[in-house]
PDB file of C-alpha atoms in Angstrom:
ATOM      1  CA  MET A   1      14.866  -5.079  14.793  1.00 48.00           C
ATOM      2  CA  ASN A   2      12.717  -4.847  17.872  1.00 63.00           C
ATOM      3  CA  GLY A   3      10.857  -8.078  18.679  1.00 78.00           C
ATOM      4  CA  VAL A   4      12.217  -9.993  15.686  1.00 90.00           C
ATOM      5  CA  ASP A   5      14.988 -12.576  15.848  1.00 92.00           C
ATOM      6  CA  ASP A   6      16.792 -14.564  13.157  1.00 92.00           C
ATOM      7  CA  PHE A   7      14.200 -17.357  13.269  1.00 93.00           C
ATOM      8  CA  ASP A   8      11.361 -14.847  12.716  1.00 94.00           C
ATOM      9  CA  ILE A   9      13.289 -13.418   9.756  1.00 93.00           C
ATOM     10  CA  GLN A  10      13.620 -16.908   8.241  1.00 95.00           C
ATOM     11  CA  ILE A  11       9.842 -17.404   8.561  1.00 95.00           C
ATOM     12  CA  LEU A  12       9.154 -14.000   7.002  1.00 93.00           C
ATOM     13  CA  LYS A  13      11.504 -14.802   4.108  1.00 92.00           C
ATOM     14  CA  GLU A  14       9.588 -18.019   3.436  1.00 93.00           C
ATOM     15  CA  LEU A  15       6.266 -16.152   3.501  1.00 92.00           C
ATOM     16  CA  GLU A  16       7.724 -13.529   1.153  1.00 88.00           C
ATOM     17  CA  LYS A  17       8.329 -16.305  -1.411  1.00 89.00           C
ATOM     18  CA  ASP A  18       4.711 -17.489  -1.120  1.00 89.00           C
ATOM     19  CA  GLY A  19       2.286 -15.970   1.367  1.00 88.00           C
ATOM     20  CA  ARG A  20       0.018 -19.017   1.015  1.00 90.00           C
ATOM     21  CA  MET A  21       2.756 -21.433   2.048  1.00 91.00           C
ATOM     22  CA  ALA A  22       1.521 -23.965   4.610  1.00 94.00           C
ATOM     23  CA  TYR A  23       3.013 -23.727   8.084  1.00 95.00           C
ATOM     24  CA  SER A  24       4.040 -27.371   7.717  1.00 96.00           C
ATOM     25  CA  ALA A  25       6.079 -26.539   4.587  1.00 96.00           C
ATOM     26  CA  ILE A  26       7.795 -23.671   6.407  1.00 96.00           C
ATOM     27  CA  ALA A  27       8.474 -25.970   9.370  1.00 96.00           C
ATOM     28  CA  THR A  28       9.977 -28.622   7.105  1.00 96.00           C
ATOM     29  CA  THR A  29      12.176 -26.097   5.318  1.00 95.00           C
ATOM     30  CA  LEU A  30      13.442 -24.656   8.602  1.00 95.00           C
ATOM     31  CA  GLY A  31      13.664 -27.999  10.418  1.00 95.00           C
ATOM     32  CA  VAL A  32      11.270 -27.103  13.255  1.00 95.00           C
ATOM     33  CA  SER A  33       7.762 -28.061  14.378  1.00 95.00           C
ATOM     34  CA  ASN A  34       4.511 -26.761  12.881  1.00 95.00           C
ATOM     35  CA  THR A  35       3.572 -25.536  16.357  1.00 95.00           C
ATOM     36  CA  MET A  36       6.684 -23.378  16.597  1.00 95.00           C
ATOM     37  CA  VAL A  37       6.005 -21.787  13.196  1.00 96.00           C
ATOM     38  CA  HIS A  38       2.347 -21.204  14.123  1.00 95.00           C
ATOM     39  CA  GLN A  39       3.323 -19.589  17.452  1.00 96.00           C
ATOM     40  CA  ARG A  40       5.913 -17.349  15.819  1.00 95.00           C
ATOM     41  CA  ILE A  41       3.515 -16.201  13.077  1.00 95.00           C
ATOM     42  CA  SER A  42       0.814 -15.550  15.691  1.00 94.00           C
ATOM     43  CA  ARG A  43       3.249 -13.454  17.756  1.00 94.00           C
ATOM     44  CA  LEU A  44       4.418 -11.497  14.695  1.00 94.00           C
ATOM     45  CA  THR A  45       0.764 -10.804  13.856  1.00 93.00           C
ATOM     46  CA  GLU A  46      -0.114  -9.761  17.430  1.00 93.00           C
ATOM     47  CA  GLN A  47       2.870  -7.388  17.477  1.00 92.00           C
ATOM     48  CA  GLY A  48       1.710  -5.828  14.198  1.00 92.00           C
ATOM     49  CA  ILE A  49       4.922  -6.821  12.390  1.00 91.00           C
ATOM     50  CA  LEU A  50       3.026  -9.160  10.050  1.00 92.00           C
ATOM     51  CA  THR A  51      -0.170  -7.350   9.109  1.00 90.00           C
ATOM     52  CA  GLY A  52      -1.778 -10.006   6.966  1.00 84.00           C
ATOM     53  CA  ILE A  53      -1.411 -12.158   3.925  1.00 83.00           C
ATOM     54  CA  LYS A  54      -3.017 -10.359   0.997  1.00 82.00           C
ATOM     55  CA  PRO A  55      -3.038 -10.896  -2.746  1.00 83.00           C
ATOM     56  CA  VAL A  56      -0.808  -8.557  -4.726  1.00 82.00           C
ATOM     57  CA  LEU A  57      -2.723  -7.341  -7.758  1.00 86.00           C
ATOM     58  CA  ASP A  58      -1.171  -6.355 -11.052  1.00 88.00           C
ATOM     59  CA  GLU A  59      -3.501  -3.428 -11.824  1.00 91.00           C
ATOM     60  CA  LYS A  60      -2.513  -3.334 -15.488  1.00 90.00           C
ATOM     61  CA  LYS A  61      -3.601  -6.955 -16.014  1.00 93.00           C
ATOM     62  CA  ILE A  62      -7.089  -6.140 -14.713  1.00 95.00           C
ATOM     63  CA  GLY A  63      -7.551  -3.114 -16.981  1.00 95.00           C
ATOM     64  CA  TYR A  64      -6.051  -0.255 -14.950  1.00 96.00           C
ATOM     65  CA  ASP A  65      -3.403   0.893 -17.439  1.00 95.00           C
ATOM     66  CA  TRP A  66      -2.848   4.365 -15.976  1.00 95.00           C
ATOM     67  CA  ALA A  67      -1.381   5.405 -12.646  1.00 96.00           C
ATOM     68  CA  ALA A  68      -0.424   8.748 -11.168  1.00 97.00           C
ATOM     69  CA  PHE A  69       1.319  10.006  -8.083  1.00 98.00           C
ATOM     70  CA  THR A  70      -0.437  13.122  -6.838  1.00 98.00           C
ATOM     71  CA  GLY A  71       0.702  15.673  -4.303  1.00 98.00           C
ATOM     72  CA  ILE A  72      -2.164  17.300  -2.419  1.00 98.00           C
ATOM     73  CA  THR A  73      -2.010  20.757  -0.865  1.00 96.00           C
ATOM     74  CA  LEU A  74      -4.639  21.346   1.807  1.00 96.00           C
ATOM     75  CA  GLU A  75      -6.303  24.621   2.713  1.00 94.00           C
ATOM     76  CA  LYS A  76      -5.694  23.741   6.380  1.00 91.00           C
ATOM     77  CA  ASP A  77      -3.382  20.889   7.396  1.00 86.00           C
ATOM     78  CA  HIS A  78      -5.493  20.118  10.467  1.00 90.00           C
ATOM     79  CA  ASP A  79      -8.228  18.908   8.060  1.00 90.00           C
ATOM     80  CA  SER A  80      -5.992  16.040   6.927  1.00 95.00           C
ATOM     81  CA  ASN A  81      -7.836  13.284   8.863  1.00 96.00           C
ATOM     82  CA  ARG A  82     -11.207  14.264   7.354  1.00 97.00           C
ATOM     83  CA  ILE A  83      -9.724  14.502   3.872  1.00 97.00           C
ATOM     84  CA  ILE A  84      -7.999  11.119   4.251  1.00 98.00           C
ATOM     85  CA  GLU A  85     -11.359   9.573   5.164  1.00 98.00           C
ATOM     86  CA  GLU A  86     -12.830  11.049   1.966  1.00 98.00           C
ATOM     87  CA  LEU A  87      -9.893   9.729  -0.095  1.00 98.00           C
ATOM     88  CA  LYS A  88     -10.483   6.227   1.348  1.00 98.00           C
ATOM     89  CA  LYS A  89     -13.949   6.293  -0.270  1.00 98.00           C
ATOM     90  CA  ILE A  90     -12.375   6.565  -3.753  1.00 98.00           C
ATOM     91  CA  PRO A  91     -11.436   3.019  -4.864  1.00 97.00           C
ATOM     92  CA  GLU A  92      -8.916   4.285  -7.411  1.00 98.00           C
ATOM     93  CA  VAL A  93      -6.805   5.855  -4.625  1.00 98.00           C
ATOM     94  CA  THR A  94      -4.635   2.918  -3.563  1.00 96.00           C
ATOM     95  CA  GLU A  95      -2.022   4.590  -1.332  1.00 97.00           C
ATOM     96  CA  CYS A  96      -1.843   7.733   0.779  1.00 98.00           C
ATOM     97  CA  TYR A  97       1.146   9.159   2.660  1.00 98.00           C
ATOM     98  CA  TYR A  98       1.849  12.114   4.928  1.00 96.00           C
ATOM     99  CA  ILE A  99       4.897  13.884   3.540  1.00 95.00           C
ATOM    100  CA  THR A 100       7.065  16.933   4.117  1.00 94.00           C
ATOM    101  CA  GLY A 101       7.741  19.590   1.525  1.00 93.00           C
ATOM    102  CA  ASN A 102       5.305  21.323  -0.794  1.00 93.00           C
ATOM    103  CA  TYR A 103       2.400  18.962  -0.138  1.00 96.00           C
ATOM    104  CA  THR A 104       0.638  17.611   2.916  1.00 96.00           C
ATOM    105  CA  LEU A 105      -0.407  14.292   1.376  1.00 97.00           C
ATOM    106  CA  TYR A 106       0.885  12.175  -1.494  1.00 98.00           C
ATOM    107  CA  ILE A 107      -1.402   9.595  -3.103  1.00 98.00           C
ATOM    108  CA  LYS A 108      -1.274   6.947  -5.792  1.00 98.00           C
ATOM    109  CA  ILE A 109      -4.210   6.758  -8.181  1.00 98.00           C
ATOM    110  CA  VAL A 110      -4.931   3.974 -10.670  1.00 97.00           C
ATOM    111  CA  ALA A 111      -7.284   4.362 -13.639  1.00 97.00           C
ATOM    112  CA  LYS A 112      -8.387   2.459 -16.720  1.00 97.00           C
ATOM    113  CA  ASN A 113      -7.433   5.210 -19.186  1.00 97.00           C
ATOM    114  CA  HIS A 114      -6.753   8.943 -19.397  1.00 95.00           C
ATOM    115  CA  GLU A 115     -10.447   9.860 -19.314  1.00 98.00           C
ATOM    116  CA  HIS A 116     -10.970   7.746 -16.176  1.00 98.00           C
ATOM    117  CA  MET A 117      -7.937   9.454 -14.590  1.00 98.00           C
ATOM    118  CA  ARG A 118      -9.350  12.875 -15.458  1.00 97.00           C
ATOM    119  CA  LYS A 119     -12.676  11.987 -13.838  1.00 98.00           C
ATOM    120  CA  VAL A 120     -11.001  10.701 -10.671  1.00 98.00           C
ATOM    121  CA  LEU A 121      -8.888  13.851 -10.359  1.00 97.00           C
ATOM    122  CA  TYR A 122     -11.438  16.487 -11.370  1.00 96.00           C
ATOM    123  CA  GLU A 123     -14.771  14.963 -10.351  1.00 97.00           C
ATOM    124  CA  LYS A 124     -13.788  13.051  -7.207  1.00 98.00           C
ATOM    125  CA  ILE A 125     -10.586  14.380  -5.642  1.00 98.00           C
ATOM    126  CA  ASP A 126     -10.962  18.076  -6.561  1.00 95.00           C
ATOM    127  CA  ASN A 127     -14.497  18.022  -5.116  1.00 95.00           C
ATOM    128  CA  ILE A 128     -13.257  17.141  -1.632  1.00 97.00           C
ATOM    129  CA  SER A 129     -13.715  20.216   0.522  1.00 96.00           C
ATOM    130  CA  GLY A 130     -10.426  21.445   1.962  1.00 96.00           C
ATOM    131  CA  ILE A 131      -8.164  20.442  -0.934  1.00 97.00           C
ATOM    132  CA  ALA A 132      -6.514  23.592  -2.286  1.00 96.00           C
ATOM    133  CA  LYS A 133      -4.431  22.089  -5.098  1.00 96.00           C
ATOM    134  CA  THR A 134      -3.274  18.817  -6.652  1.00 97.00           C
ATOM    135  CA  ASP A 135      -0.155  18.158  -8.689  1.00 97.00           C
ATOM    136  CA  SER A 136       0.078  14.858 -10.569  1.00 97.00           C
ATOM    137  CA  ILE A 137       2.890  12.901 -12.152  1.00 97.00           C
ATOM    138  CA  ILE A 138       1.900  10.090 -14.520  1.00 96.00           C
ATOM    139  CA  GLU A 139       3.559   6.730 -13.869  1.00 95.00           C
ATOM    140  CA  LEU A 140       5.025   5.095 -16.982  1.00 93.00           C
ATOM    141  CA  GLY A 141       5.719   1.679 -15.448  1.00 89.00           C
ATOM    142  CA  CYS A 142       6.969   0.084 -12.275  1.00 88.00           C
ATOM    143  CA  ALA A 143      10.618  -0.928 -12.392  1.00 92.00           C
ATOM    144  CA  PHE A 144      10.125  -2.974  -9.187  1.00 89.00           C
ATOM    145  CA  LYS A 145       8.000  -3.125  -6.068  1.00 84.00           C
ATOM    146  CA  ARG A 146       8.910  -5.096  -3.004  1.00 82.00           C
ATOM    147  CA  ASN A 147       8.788  -5.429   0.738  1.00 80.00           C
ATOM    148  CA  LEU A 148      11.780  -4.511   2.836  1.00 83.00           C
ATOM    149  CA  ILE A 149      14.517  -7.081   2.242  1.00 76.00           C
ATOM    150  CA  LEU A 150      15.369  -8.738   5.553  1.00 78.00           C
TER     151      LEU A 150
END
């Protein structure tokens, strides 16, 4: 891994257990100073390796019981940046990827129920100029979700 050594990996593993863990607790666990942990985390952040400490939401526990993965075919692929900016305005679209194959973009949508999903797809996404077609697969449950295991 470029720019990451074994000590950085140990710090990242501790943060993976609990992103709110105090630097002093990490330092104690690893047998080093708080300053060293702080410097390493700052460097990992500056390098863009560690992009932040964010809460991980369980959408189902806050009322979003439906999810879909949707492939998007564009009328013109060079419109992708504009269309991505429009997708960012839809709160129910939680992920967006460039992909190869039959679609240009692949998104994840969360919704409260089937009617909410229909409205997101037909009244929000299908109304974005430049989208030729969408193809959705309903998610039935997440077997697991994780960061890369270091």
